[in-house]
Short mmCIF file of N, CA and C in Angstrom, two decimals:
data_model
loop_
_atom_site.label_atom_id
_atom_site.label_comp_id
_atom_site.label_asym_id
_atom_site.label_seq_id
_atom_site.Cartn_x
_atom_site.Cartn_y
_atom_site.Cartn_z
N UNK A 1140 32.92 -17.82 -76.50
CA UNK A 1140 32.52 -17.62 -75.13
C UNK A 1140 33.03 -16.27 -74.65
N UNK A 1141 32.08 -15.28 -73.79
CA UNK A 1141 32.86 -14.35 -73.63
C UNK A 1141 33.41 -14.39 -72.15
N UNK A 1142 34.41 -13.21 -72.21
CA UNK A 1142 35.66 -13.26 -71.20
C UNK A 1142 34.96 -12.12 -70.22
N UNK A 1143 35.02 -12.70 -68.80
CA UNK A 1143 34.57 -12.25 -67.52
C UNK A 1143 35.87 -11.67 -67.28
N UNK A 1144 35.56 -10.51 -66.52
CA UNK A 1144 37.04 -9.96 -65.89
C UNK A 1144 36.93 -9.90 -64.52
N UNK A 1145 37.35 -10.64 -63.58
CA UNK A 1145 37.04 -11.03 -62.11
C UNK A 1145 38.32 -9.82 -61.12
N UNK A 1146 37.57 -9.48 -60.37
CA UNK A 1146 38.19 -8.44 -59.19
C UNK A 1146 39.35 -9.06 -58.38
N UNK A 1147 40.78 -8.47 -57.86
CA UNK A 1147 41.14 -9.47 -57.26
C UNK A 1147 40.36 -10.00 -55.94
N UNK A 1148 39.42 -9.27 -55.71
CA UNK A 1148 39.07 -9.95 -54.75
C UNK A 1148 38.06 -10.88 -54.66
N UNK A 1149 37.62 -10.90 -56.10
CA UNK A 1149 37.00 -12.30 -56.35
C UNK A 1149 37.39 -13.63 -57.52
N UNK A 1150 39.23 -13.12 -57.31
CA UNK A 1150 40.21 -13.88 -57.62
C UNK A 1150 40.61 -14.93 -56.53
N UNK A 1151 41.20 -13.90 -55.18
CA UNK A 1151 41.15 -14.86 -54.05
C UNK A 1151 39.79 -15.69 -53.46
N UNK A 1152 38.66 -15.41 -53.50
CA UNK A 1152 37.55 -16.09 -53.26
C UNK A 1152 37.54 -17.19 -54.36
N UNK A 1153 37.73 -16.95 -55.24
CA UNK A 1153 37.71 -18.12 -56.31
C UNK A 1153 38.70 -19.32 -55.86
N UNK A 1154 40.01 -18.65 -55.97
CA UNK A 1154 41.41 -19.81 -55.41
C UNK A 1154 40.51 -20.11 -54.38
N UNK A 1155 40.06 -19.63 -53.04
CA UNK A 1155 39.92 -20.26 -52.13
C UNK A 1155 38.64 -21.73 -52.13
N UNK A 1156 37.74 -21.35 -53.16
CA UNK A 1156 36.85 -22.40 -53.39
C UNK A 1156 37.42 -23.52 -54.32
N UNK A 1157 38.34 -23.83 -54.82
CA UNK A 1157 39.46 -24.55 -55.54
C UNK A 1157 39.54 -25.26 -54.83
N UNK A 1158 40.82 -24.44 -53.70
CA UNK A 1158 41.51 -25.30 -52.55
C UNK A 1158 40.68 -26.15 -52.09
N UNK A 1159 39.14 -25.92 -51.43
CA UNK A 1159 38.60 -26.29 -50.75
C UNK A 1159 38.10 -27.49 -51.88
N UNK A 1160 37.67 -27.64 -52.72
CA UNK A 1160 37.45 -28.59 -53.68
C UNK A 1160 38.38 -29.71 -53.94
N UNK A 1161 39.32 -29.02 -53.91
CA UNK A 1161 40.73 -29.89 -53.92
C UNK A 1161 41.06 -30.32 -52.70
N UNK A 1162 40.68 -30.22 -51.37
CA UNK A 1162 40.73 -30.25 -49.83
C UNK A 1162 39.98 -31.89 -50.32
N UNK A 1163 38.45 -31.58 -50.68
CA UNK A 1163 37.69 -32.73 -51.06
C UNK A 1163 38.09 -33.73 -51.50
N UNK A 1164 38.93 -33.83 -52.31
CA UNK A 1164 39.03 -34.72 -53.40
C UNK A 1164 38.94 -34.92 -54.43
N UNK A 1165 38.66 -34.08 -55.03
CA UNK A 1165 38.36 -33.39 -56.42
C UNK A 1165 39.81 -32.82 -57.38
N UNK A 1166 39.67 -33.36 -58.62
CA UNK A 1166 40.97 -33.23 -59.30
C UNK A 1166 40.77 -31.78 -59.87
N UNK A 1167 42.11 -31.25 -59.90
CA UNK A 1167 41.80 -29.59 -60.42
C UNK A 1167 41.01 -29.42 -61.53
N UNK A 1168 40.97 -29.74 -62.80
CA UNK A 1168 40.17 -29.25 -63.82
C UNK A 1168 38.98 -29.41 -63.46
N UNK A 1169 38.16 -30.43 -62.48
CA UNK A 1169 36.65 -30.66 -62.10
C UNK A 1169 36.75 -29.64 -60.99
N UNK A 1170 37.43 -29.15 -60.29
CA UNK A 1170 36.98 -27.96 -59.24
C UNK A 1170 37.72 -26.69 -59.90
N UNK A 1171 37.92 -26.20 -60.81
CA UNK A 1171 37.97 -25.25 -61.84
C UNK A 1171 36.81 -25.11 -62.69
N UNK A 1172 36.10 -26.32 -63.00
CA UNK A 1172 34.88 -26.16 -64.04
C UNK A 1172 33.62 -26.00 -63.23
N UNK A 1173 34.16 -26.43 -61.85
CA UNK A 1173 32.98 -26.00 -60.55
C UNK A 1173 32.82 -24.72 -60.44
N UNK A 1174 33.58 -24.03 -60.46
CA UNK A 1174 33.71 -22.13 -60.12
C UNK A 1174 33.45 -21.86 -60.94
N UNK A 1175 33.51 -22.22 -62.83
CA UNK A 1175 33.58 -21.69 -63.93
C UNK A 1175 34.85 -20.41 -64.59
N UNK A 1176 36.06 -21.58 -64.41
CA UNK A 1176 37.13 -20.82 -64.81
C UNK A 1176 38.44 -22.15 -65.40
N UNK A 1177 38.72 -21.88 -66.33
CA UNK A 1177 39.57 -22.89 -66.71
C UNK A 1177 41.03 -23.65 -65.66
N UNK A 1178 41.66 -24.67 -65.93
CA UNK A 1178 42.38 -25.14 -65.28
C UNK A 1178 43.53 -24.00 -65.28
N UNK A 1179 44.23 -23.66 -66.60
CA UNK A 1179 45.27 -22.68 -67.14
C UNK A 1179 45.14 -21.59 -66.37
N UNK A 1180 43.78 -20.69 -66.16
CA UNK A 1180 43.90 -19.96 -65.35
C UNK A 1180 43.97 -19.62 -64.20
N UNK A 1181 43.44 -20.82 -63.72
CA UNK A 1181 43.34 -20.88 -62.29
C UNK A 1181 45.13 -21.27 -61.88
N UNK A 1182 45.95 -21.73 -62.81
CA UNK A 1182 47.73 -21.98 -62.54
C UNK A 1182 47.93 -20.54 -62.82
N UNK A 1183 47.45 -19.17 -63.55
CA UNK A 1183 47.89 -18.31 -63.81
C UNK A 1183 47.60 -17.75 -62.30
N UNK A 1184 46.27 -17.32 -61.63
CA UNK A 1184 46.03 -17.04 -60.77
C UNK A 1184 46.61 -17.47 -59.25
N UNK A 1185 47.06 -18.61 -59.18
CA UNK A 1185 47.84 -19.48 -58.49
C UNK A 1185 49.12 -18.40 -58.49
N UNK A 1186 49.60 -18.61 -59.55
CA UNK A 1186 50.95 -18.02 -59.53
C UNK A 1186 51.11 -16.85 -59.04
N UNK A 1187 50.15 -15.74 -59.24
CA UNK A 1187 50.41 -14.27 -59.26
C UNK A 1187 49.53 -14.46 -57.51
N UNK A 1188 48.44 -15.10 -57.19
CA UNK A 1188 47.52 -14.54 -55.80
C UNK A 1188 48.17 -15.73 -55.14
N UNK A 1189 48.84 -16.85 -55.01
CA UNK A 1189 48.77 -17.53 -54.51
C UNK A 1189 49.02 -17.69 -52.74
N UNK A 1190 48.36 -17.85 -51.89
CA UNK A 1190 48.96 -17.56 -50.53
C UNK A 1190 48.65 -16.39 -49.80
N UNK A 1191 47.84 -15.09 -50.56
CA UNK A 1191 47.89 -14.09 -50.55
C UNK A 1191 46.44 -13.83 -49.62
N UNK A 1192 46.29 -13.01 -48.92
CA UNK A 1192 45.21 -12.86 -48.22
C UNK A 1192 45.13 -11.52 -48.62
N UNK A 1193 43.69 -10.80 -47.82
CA UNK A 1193 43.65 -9.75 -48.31
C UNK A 1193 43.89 -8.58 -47.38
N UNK A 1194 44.88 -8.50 -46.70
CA UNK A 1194 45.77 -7.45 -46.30
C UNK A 1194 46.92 -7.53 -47.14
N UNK A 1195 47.48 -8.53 -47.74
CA UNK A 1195 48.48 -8.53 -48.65
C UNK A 1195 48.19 -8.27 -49.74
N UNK A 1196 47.34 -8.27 -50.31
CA UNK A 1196 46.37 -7.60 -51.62
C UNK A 1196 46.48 -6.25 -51.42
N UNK A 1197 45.56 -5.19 -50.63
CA UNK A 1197 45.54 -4.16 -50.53
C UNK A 1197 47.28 -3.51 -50.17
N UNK A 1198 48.17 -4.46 -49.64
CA UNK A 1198 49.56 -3.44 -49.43
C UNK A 1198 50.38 -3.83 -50.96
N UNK A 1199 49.69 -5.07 -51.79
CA UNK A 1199 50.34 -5.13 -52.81
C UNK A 1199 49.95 -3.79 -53.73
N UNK A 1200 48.45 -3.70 -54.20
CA UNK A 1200 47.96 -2.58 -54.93
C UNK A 1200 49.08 -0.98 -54.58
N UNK A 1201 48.88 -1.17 -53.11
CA UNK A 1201 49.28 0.65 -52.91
C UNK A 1201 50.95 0.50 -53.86
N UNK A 1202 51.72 -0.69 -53.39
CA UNK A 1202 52.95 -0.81 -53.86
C UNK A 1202 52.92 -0.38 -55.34
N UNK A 1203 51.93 -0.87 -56.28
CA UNK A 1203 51.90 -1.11 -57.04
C UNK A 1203 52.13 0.51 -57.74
N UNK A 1204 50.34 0.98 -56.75
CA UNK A 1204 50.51 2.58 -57.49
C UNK A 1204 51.43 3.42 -56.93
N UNK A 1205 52.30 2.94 -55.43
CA UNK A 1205 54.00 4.17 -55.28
C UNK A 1205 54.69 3.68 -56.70
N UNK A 1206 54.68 2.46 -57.54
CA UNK A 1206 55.67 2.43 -58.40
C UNK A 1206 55.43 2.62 -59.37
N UNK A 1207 53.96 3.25 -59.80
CA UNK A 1207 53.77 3.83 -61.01
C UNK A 1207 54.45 5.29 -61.13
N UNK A 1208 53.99 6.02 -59.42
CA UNK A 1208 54.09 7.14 -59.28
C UNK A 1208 55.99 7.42 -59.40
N UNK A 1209 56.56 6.46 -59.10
CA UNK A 1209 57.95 6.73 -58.93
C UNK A 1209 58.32 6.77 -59.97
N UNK A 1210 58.01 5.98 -61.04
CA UNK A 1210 58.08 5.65 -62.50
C UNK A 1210 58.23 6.92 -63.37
N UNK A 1211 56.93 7.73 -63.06
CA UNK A 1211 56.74 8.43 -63.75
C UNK A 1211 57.52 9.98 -63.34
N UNK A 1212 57.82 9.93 -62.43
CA UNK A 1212 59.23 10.61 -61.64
C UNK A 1212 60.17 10.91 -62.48
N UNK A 1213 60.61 9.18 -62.37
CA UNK A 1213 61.80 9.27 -63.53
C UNK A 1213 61.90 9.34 -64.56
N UNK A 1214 60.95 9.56 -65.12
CA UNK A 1214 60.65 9.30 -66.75
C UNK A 1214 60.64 11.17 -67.14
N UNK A 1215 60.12 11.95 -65.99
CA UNK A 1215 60.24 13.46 -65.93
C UNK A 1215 61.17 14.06 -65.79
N UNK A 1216 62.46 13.66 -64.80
CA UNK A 1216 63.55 13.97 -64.54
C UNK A 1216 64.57 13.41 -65.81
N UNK A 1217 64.64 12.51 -66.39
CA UNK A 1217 65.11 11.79 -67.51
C UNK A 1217 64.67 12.73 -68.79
N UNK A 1218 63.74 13.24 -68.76
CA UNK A 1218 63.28 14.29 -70.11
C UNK A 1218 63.93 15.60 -69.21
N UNK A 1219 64.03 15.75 -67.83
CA UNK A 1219 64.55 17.10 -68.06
C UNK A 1219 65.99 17.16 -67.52
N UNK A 1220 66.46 15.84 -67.69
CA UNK A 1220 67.52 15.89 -67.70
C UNK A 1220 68.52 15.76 -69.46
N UNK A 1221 67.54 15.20 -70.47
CA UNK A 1221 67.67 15.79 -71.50
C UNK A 1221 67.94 16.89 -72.44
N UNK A 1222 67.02 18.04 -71.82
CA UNK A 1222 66.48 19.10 -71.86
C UNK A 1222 67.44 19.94 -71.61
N UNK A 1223 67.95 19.88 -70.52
CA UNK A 1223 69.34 20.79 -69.87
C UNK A 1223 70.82 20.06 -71.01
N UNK A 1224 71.02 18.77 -71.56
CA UNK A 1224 72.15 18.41 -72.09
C UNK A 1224 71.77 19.17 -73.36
N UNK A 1225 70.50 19.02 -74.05
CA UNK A 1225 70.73 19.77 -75.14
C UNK A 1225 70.70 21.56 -75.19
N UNK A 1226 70.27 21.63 -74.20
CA UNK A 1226 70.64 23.39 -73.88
C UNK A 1226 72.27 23.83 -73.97
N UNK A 1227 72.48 23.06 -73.38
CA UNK A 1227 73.93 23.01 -72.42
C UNK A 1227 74.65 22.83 -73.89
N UNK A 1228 74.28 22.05 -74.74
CA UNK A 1228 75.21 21.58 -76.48
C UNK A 1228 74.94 22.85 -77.28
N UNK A 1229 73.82 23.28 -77.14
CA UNK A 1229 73.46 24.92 -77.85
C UNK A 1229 74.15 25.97 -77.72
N UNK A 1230 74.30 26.43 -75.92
CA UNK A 1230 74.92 27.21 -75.81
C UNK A 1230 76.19 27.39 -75.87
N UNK A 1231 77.25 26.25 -75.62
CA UNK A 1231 78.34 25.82 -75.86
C UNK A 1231 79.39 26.30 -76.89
N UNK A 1232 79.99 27.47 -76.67
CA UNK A 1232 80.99 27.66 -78.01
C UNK A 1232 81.57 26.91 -78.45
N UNK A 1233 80.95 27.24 -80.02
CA UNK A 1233 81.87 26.78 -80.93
C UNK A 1233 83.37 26.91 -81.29
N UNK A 1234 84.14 25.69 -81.61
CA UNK A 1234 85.61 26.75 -81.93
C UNK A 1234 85.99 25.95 -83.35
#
């Protein structure tokens, strides 16, 4: 079967047609096979969107990309803070 890759924002639309299935009366794996997405994932999705609306979506994303950007900050300063120790061991007299 092949694998759909769903947007988060038609991650939260999905949870939300769950809930509402499950609101019904409906046991999770039969309102999981209603949307067309397994029980497992829909606990994966649960876990990571759960509760989440979509102003908290969009301030999660930006978070997401300041902490790539910070990431990669340090990962620059860390090489050039390298950079200067082995300079610094080069120039260093020998005795």
């Amino acid at each position: 079967m092949a694998r759909k890759r769903y947007s988060d924002e038609d991650i939260l639309k999905l949870l939300r047609e769950i809930e509402l299935k499950l609101a019904e009366g409906d046991d999770v794996r039969t309102a999981c096979r209603g949307v067309g997405v397994s029980d497992a994932t829909y606990y994966n999705w649960r876990r990571r969107f759960g509760g989440m609306g979509k102003s908290q979506l969009s301030e999660l994303r930006s978070l997401e990309k300041e902490n790539t950007r910070l990431k990669k900050i340090v990962a620059e300063l860390e090489l050039d803070k390298l950079i200067l120790k082995e300079s610094l061991n080069y120039l260093k007299p020998r005795a």
